[in-house]
Tab-separated table of C-alpha atoms in Angstrom:
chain	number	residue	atom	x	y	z
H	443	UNK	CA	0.000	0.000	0.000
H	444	UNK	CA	1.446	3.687	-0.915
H	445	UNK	CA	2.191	5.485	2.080
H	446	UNK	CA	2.522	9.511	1.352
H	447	UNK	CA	5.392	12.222	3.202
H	448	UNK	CA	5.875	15.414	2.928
H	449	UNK	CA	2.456	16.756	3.313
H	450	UNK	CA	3.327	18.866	6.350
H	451	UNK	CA	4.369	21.681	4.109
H	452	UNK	CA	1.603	21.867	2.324
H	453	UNK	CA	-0.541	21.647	4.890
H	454	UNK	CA	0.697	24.216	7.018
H	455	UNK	CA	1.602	26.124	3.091
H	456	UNK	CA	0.262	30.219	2.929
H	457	UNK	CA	-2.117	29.445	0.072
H	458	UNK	CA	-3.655	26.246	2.253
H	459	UNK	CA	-4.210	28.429	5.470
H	460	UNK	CA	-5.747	31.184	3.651
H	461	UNK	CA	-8.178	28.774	1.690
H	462	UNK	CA	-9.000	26.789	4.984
H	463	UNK	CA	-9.481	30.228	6.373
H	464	UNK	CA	-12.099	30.831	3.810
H	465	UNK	CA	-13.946	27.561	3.872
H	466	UNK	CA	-13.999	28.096	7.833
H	467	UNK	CA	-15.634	31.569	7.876
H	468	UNK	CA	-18.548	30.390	5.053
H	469	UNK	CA	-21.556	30.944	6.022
H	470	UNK	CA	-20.244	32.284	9.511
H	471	UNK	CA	-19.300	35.790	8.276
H	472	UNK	CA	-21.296	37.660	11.278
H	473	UNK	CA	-20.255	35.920	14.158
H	474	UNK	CA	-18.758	37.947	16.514
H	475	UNK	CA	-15.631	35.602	16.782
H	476	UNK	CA	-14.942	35.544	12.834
H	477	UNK	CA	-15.305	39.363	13.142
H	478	UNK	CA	-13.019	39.871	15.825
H	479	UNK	CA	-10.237	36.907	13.774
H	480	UNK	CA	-10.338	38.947	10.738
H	481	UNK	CA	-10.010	42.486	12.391
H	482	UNK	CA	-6.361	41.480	12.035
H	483	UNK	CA	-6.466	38.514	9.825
H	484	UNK	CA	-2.936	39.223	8.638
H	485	UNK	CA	-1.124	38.549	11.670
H	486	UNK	CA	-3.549	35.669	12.949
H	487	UNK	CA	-2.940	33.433	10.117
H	488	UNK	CA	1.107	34.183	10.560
H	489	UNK	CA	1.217	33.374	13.895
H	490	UNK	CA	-1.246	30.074	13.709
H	491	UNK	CA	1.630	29.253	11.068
H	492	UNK	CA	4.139	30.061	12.644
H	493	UNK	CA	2.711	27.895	15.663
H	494	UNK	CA	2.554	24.982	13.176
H	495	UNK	CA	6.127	25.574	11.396
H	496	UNK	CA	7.445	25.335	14.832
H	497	UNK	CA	5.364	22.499	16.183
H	498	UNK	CA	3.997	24.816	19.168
H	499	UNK	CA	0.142	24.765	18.294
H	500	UNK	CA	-2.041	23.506	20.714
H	501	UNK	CA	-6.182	24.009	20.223
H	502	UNK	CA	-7.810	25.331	22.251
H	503	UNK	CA	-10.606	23.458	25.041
H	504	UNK	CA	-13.708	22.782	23.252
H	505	UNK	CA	-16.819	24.104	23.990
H	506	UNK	CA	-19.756	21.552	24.393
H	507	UNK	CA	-23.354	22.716	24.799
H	508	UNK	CA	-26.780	20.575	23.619
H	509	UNK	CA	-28.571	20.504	20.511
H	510	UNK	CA	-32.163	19.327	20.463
H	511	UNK	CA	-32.856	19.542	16.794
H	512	UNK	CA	-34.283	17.011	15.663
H	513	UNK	CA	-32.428	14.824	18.829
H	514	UNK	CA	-31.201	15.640	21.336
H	515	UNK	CA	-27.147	15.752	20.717
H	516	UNK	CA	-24.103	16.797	22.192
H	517	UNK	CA	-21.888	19.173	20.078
H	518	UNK	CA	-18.133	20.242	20.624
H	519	UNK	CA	-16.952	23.478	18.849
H	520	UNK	CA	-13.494	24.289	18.155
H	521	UNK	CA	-12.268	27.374	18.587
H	522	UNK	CA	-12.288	29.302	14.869
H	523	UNK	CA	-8.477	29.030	14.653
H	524	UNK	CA	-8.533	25.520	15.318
H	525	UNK	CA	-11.478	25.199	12.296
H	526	UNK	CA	-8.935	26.965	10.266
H	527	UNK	CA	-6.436	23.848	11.186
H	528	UNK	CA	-9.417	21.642	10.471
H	529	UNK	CA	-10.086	22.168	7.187
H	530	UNK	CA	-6.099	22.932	5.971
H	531	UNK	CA	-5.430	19.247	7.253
H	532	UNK	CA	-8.818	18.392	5.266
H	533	UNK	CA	-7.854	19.950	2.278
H	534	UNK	CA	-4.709	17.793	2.185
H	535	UNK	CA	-5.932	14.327	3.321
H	536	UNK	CA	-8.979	14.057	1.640
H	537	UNK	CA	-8.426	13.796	-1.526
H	538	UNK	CA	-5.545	10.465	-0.713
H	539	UNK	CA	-8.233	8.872	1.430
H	540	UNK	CA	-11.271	9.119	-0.591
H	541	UNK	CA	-9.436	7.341	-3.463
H	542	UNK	CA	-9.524	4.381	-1.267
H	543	UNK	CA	-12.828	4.434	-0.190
H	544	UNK	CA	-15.727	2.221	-1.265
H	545	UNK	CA	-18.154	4.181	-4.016
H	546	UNK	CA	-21.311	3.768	-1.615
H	547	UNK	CA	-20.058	5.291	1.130
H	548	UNK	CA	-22.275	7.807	1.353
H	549	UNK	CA	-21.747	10.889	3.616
H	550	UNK	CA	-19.057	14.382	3.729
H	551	UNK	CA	-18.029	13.177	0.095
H	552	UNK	CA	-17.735	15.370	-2.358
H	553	UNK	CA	-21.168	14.580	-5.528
H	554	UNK	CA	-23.124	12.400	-2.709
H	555	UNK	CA	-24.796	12.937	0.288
H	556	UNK	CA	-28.449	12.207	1.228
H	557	UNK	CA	-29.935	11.571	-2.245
H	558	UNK	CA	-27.160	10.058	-3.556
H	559	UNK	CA	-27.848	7.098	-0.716
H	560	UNK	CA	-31.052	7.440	-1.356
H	561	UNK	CA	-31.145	6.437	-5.297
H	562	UNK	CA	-28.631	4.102	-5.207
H	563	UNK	CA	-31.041	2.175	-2.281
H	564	UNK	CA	-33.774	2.900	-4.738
H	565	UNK	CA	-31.939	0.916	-7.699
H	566	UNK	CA	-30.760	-1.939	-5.059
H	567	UNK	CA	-34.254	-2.739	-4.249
H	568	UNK	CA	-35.430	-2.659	-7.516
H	569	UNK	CA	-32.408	-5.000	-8.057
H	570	UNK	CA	-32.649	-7.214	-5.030
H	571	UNK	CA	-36.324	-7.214	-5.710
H	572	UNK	CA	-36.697	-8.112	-9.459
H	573	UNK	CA	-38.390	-4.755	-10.201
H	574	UNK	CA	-40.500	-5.408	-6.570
H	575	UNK	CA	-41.906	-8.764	-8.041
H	576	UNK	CA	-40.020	-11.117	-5.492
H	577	UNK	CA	-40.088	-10.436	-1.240
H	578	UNK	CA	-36.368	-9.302	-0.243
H	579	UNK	CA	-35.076	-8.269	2.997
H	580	UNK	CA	-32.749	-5.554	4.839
H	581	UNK	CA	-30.366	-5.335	7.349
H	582	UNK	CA	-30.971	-1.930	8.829
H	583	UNK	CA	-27.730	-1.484	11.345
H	584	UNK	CA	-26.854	1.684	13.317
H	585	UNK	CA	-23.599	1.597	15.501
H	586	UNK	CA	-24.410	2.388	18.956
H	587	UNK	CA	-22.628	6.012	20.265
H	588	UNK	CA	-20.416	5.865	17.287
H	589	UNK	CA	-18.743	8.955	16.932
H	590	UNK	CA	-18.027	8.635	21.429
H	591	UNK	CA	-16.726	5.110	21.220
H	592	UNK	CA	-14.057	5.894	18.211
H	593	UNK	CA	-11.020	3.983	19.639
H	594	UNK	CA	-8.391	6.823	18.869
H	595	UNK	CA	-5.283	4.507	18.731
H	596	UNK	CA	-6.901	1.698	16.220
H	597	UNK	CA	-8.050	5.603	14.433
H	598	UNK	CA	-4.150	6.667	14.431
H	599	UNK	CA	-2.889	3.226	13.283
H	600	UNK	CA	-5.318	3.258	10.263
H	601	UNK	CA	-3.976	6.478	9.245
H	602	UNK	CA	-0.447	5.244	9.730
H	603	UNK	CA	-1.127	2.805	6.770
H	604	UNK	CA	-1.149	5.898	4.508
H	605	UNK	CA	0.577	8.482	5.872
H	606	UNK	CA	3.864	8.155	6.650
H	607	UNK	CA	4.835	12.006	7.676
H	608	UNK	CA	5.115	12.270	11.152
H	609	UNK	CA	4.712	16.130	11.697
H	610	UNK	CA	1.419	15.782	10.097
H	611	UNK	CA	0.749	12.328	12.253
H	612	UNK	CA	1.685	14.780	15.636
H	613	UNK	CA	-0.923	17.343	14.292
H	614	UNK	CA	-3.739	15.291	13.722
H	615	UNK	CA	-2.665	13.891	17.374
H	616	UNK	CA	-3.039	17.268	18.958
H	617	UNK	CA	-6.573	17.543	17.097
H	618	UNK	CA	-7.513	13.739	18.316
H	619	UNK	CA	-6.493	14.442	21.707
H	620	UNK	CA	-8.079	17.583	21.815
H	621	UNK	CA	-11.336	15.593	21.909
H	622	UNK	CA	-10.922	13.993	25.305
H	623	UNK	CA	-12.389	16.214	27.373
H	624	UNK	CA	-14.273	16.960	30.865
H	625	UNK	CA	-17.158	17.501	30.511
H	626	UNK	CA	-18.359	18.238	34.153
H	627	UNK	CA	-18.104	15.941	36.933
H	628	UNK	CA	-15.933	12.610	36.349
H	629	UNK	CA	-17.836	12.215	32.905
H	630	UNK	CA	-14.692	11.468	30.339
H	631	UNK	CA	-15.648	11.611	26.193
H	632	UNK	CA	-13.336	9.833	25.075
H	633	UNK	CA	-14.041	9.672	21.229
H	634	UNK	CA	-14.439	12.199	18.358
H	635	UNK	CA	-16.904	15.133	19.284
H	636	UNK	CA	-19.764	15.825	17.061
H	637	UNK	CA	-19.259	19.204	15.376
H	638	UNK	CA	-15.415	18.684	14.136
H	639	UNK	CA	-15.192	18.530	10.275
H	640	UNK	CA	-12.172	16.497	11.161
H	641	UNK	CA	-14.380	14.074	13.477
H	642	UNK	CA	-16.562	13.664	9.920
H	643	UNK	CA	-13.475	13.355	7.774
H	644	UNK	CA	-12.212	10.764	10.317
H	645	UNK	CA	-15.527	8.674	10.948
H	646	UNK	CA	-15.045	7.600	6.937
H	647	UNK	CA	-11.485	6.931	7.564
H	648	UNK	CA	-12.618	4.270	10.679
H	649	UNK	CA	-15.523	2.797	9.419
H	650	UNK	CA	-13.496	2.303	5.670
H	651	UNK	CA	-12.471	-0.868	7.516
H	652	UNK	CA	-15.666	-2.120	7.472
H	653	UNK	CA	-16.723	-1.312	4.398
H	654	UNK	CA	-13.625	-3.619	3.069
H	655	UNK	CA	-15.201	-6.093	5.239
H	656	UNK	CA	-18.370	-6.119	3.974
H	657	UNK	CA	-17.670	-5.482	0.646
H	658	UNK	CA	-14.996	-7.750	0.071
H	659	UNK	CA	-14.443	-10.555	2.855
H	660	UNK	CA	-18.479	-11.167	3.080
H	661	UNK	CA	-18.708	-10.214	-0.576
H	662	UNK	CA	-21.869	-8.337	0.181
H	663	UNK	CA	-22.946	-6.862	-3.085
H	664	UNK	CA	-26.051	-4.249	-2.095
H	665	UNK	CA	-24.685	-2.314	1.025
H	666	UNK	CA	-24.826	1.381	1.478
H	667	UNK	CA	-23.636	3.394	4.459
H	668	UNK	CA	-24.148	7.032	5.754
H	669	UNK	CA	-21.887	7.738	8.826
H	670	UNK	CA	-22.644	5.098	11.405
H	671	UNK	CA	-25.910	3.779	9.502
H	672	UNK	CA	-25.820	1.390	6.944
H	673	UNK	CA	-27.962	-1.446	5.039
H	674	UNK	CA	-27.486	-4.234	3.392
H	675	UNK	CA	-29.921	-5.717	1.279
H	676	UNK	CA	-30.284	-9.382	0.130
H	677	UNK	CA	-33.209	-12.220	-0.756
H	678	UNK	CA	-32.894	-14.256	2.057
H	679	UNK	CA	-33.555	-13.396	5.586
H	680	UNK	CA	-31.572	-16.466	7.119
H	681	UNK	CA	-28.299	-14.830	5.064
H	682	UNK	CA	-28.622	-11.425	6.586
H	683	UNK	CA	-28.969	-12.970	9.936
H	684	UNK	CA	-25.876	-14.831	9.270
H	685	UNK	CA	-24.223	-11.306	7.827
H	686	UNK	CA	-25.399	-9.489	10.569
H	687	UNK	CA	-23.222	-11.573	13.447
H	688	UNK	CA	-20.520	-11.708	10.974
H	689	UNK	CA	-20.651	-7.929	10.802
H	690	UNK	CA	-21.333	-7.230	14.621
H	691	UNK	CA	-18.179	-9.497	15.229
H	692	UNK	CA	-15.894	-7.906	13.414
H	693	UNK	CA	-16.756	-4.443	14.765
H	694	UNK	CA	-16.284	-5.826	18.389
H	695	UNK	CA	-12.701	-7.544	17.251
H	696	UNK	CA	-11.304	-4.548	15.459
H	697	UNK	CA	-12.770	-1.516	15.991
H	698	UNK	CA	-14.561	-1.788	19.334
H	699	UNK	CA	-17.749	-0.670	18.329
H	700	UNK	CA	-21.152	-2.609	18.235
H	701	UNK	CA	-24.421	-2.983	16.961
H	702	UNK	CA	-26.975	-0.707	18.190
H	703	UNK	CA	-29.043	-3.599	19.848
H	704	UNK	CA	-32.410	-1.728	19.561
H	705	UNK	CA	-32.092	-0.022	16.003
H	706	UNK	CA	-30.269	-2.759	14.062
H	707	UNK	CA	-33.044	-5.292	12.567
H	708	UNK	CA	-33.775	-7.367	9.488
H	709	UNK	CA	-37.274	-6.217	8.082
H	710	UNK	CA	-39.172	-7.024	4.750
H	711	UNK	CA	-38.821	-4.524	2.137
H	712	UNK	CA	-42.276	-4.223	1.970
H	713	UNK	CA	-42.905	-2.973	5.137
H	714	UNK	CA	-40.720	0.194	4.926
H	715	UNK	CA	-37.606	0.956	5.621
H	716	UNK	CA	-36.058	4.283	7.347
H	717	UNK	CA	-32.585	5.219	6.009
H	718	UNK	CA	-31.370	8.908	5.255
H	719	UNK	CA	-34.478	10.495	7.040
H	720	UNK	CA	-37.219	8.717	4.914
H	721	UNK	CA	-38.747	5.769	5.312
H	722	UNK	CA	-38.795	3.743	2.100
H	723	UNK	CA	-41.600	1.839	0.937
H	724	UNK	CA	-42.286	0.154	-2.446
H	725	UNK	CA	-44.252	2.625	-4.652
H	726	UNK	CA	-43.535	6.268	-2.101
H	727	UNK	CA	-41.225	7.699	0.052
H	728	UNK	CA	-42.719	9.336	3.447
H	729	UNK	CA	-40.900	12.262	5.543
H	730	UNK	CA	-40.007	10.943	9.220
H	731	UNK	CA	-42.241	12.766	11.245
H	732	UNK	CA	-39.103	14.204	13.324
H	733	UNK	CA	-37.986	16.509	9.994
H	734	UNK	CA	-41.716	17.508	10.061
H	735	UNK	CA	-41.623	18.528	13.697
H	736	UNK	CA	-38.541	20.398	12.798
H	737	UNK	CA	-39.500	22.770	10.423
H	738	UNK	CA	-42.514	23.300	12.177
H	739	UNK	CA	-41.064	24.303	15.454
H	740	UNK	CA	-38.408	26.588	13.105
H	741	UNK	CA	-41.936	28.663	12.093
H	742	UNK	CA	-42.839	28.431	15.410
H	743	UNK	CA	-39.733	30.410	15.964
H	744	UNK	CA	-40.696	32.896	13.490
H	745	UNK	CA	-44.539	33.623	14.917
H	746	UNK	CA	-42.460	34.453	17.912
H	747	UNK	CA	-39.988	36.785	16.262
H	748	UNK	CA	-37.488	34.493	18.001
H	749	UNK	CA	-35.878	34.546	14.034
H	750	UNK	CA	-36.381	36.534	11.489
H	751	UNK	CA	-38.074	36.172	7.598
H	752	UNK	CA	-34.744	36.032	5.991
H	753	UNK	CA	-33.659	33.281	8.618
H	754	UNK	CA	-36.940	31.064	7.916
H	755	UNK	CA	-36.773	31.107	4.514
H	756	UNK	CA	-33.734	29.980	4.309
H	757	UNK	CA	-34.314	26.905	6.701
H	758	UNK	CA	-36.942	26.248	4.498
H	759	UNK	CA	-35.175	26.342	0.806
H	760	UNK	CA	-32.862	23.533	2.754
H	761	UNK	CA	-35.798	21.636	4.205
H	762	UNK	CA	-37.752	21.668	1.102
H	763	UNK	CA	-35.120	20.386	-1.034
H	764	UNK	CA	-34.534	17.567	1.140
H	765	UNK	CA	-38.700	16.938	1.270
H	766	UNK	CA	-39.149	16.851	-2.272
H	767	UNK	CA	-37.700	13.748	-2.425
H	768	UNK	CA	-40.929	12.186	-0.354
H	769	UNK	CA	-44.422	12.604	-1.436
H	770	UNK	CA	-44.419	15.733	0.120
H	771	UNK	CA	-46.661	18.419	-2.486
H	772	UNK	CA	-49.346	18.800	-0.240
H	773	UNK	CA	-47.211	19.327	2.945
H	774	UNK	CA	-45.045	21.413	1.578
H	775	UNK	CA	-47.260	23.773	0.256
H	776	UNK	CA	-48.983	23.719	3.861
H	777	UNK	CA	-45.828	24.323	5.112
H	778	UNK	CA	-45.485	27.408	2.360
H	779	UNK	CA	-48.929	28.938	3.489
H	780	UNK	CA	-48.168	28.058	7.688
H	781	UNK	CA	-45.034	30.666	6.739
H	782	UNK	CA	-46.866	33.160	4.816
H	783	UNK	CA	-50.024	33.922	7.280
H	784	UNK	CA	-49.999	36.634	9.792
């Protein structure tokens, strides 16, 4: 297997910082800590370099804080200079490990995403199913606290089989350490916090090993995973049972993670299946009732002048053009009318 070195310098390279510094501040352009960054954005990108050059940059402590939207989550944000870091180690990695990733893997790729997963499940079933004229089955698997129980030394050693630099292997160890934190009391986290781009960059990088796995040791030939979900689709029940401990094994052996006991089932094709916030039946597609509740409490928001019309509309352009994808016309123009009334 190719191993690469010398990626430090381009990396921690002028033109790098300066474009990671621009993908960090998207979107974020009025937030009082981008603001404050930028008021002498000169000298803050030559020092954070200089801190790199040197090997002297340590992030800073994250800040964690709860998210109930559409679940209830815990999120860890980086300070913006450490974003900055973030993305310029991004920039660099991503294109040598997405080469050697499997094509449907699903999620924080560049041309896929959500609908992606969701018409390439589309053409398995039809596959699987002969067009819907034969019963099929699917595994529906989640990995139980995935992104918390991320064992960073297998994490480190699985980057080790491709890069080979060790100034950039120190740096991504000051950003993987950075993630074991207090969070109040003796509570340890001892994973990858939610809300890193590196922690999404990384969760691909982990759970590549079991897409090689299931792909090529079980020779599995409809599987599709998004993050820590995945499904794998086949004709005969007593198979994906047989898959399923195969699978559940091998992410107990090598990568200490397990099944999510409660959300991991084998289910008829027929009946529905949730995956990528639908649930997929044979002839429509239905919203989960959670991405309902959302943009409804978002208006909700809006009644209450809690945001304003510029904010709402723009939650909705990026809720309806995930909903379109369900039979959704009639809710959606509800939804249009719900924002519209006095």
């Amino acid at each position: 297997m190719k191993t690469h070195n010398n990626l430090y310098s381009k990396i921690i390279s002028q033109e790098n910082l300066i474009l990671a510094w621009q993908k960090a501040r998207k979107g974020k352009t009025k937030k009082k800590y981008v603001i404050e960054f930028e008021k002498d954005l000169e000298l803050n990108l030559l020092e954070l370099r200089e801190e790199l050059l040197k090997q002297e940059y340590f992030p800073k402590p994250l800040v964690t804080f709860i998210l109930r939207d559409p679940k209830t989550r815990k999120i860890s944000k980086s300070d913006f200079r450490d974003r900055i870091v973030h993305h310029a180690v991004v920039n660099v990695l991503e294109p040598i490990f997405d080469k050697t990733f499997i094509y449907d893997s699903c999620a924080n790729r560049k041309g896929k995403g959500t609908t992606f997963a969701l018409q390439r499940f589309e053409l398995f079933r039809r596959k699987v199913t002969k067009n819907f004229k034969t019963e099929s089955f699917c595994l529906k698997a989640d990995i139980k606290h995935y992104f918390q129980e991320v064992d960073l030394n297998i994490l480190l050693d699985i980057i080790k089989k491709k890069i080979a630099d060790e100034k950039v292997l120190w740096l991504i160890g000051q950003i993987l350490n950075n993630s074991t934190i207090n969070l109040g009391g003796s509570e340890l986290f001892r994973g990858m916090p939610l809300g890193n781009l590196t922690s999404q960059f990384f969760a691909n990088v982990y759970l590549n090993e079991l897409d090689y796995f299931v792909k090529h040791t079980l020779k599995v030939k409809y599987y599709i995973r998004y993050v820590d979900d995945f499904v794998v689709l086949y004709s005969s029940k007593d198979q994906l049972e047989k898959w399923k401990i195969e699978i559940d094994n091998f992410l107990r052996d090598k990568l200490y993670l397990e099944l999510h006991p409660d959300k991991s089932k084998i289910i008829s094709l027929s009946r529905g299946v949730d995956f990528v916030g639908f649930r997929n039946f044979y002839h429509f597609r239905l919203l989960r009732k959670r991405n309902i509740r959302q943009i409804l409490t978002k208006i909700k928001r809006y009644k209450n002048k809690e945001i304003s019309k510029e904010k709402i509309l723009e939650c909705f352009q990026g809720w309806n053009a995930y909903a379109k994808w369900a039979n959704t016309f009639i809710l959606r123009k509800s939804i249009v009318k719900r924002i519209n009334s006095k």
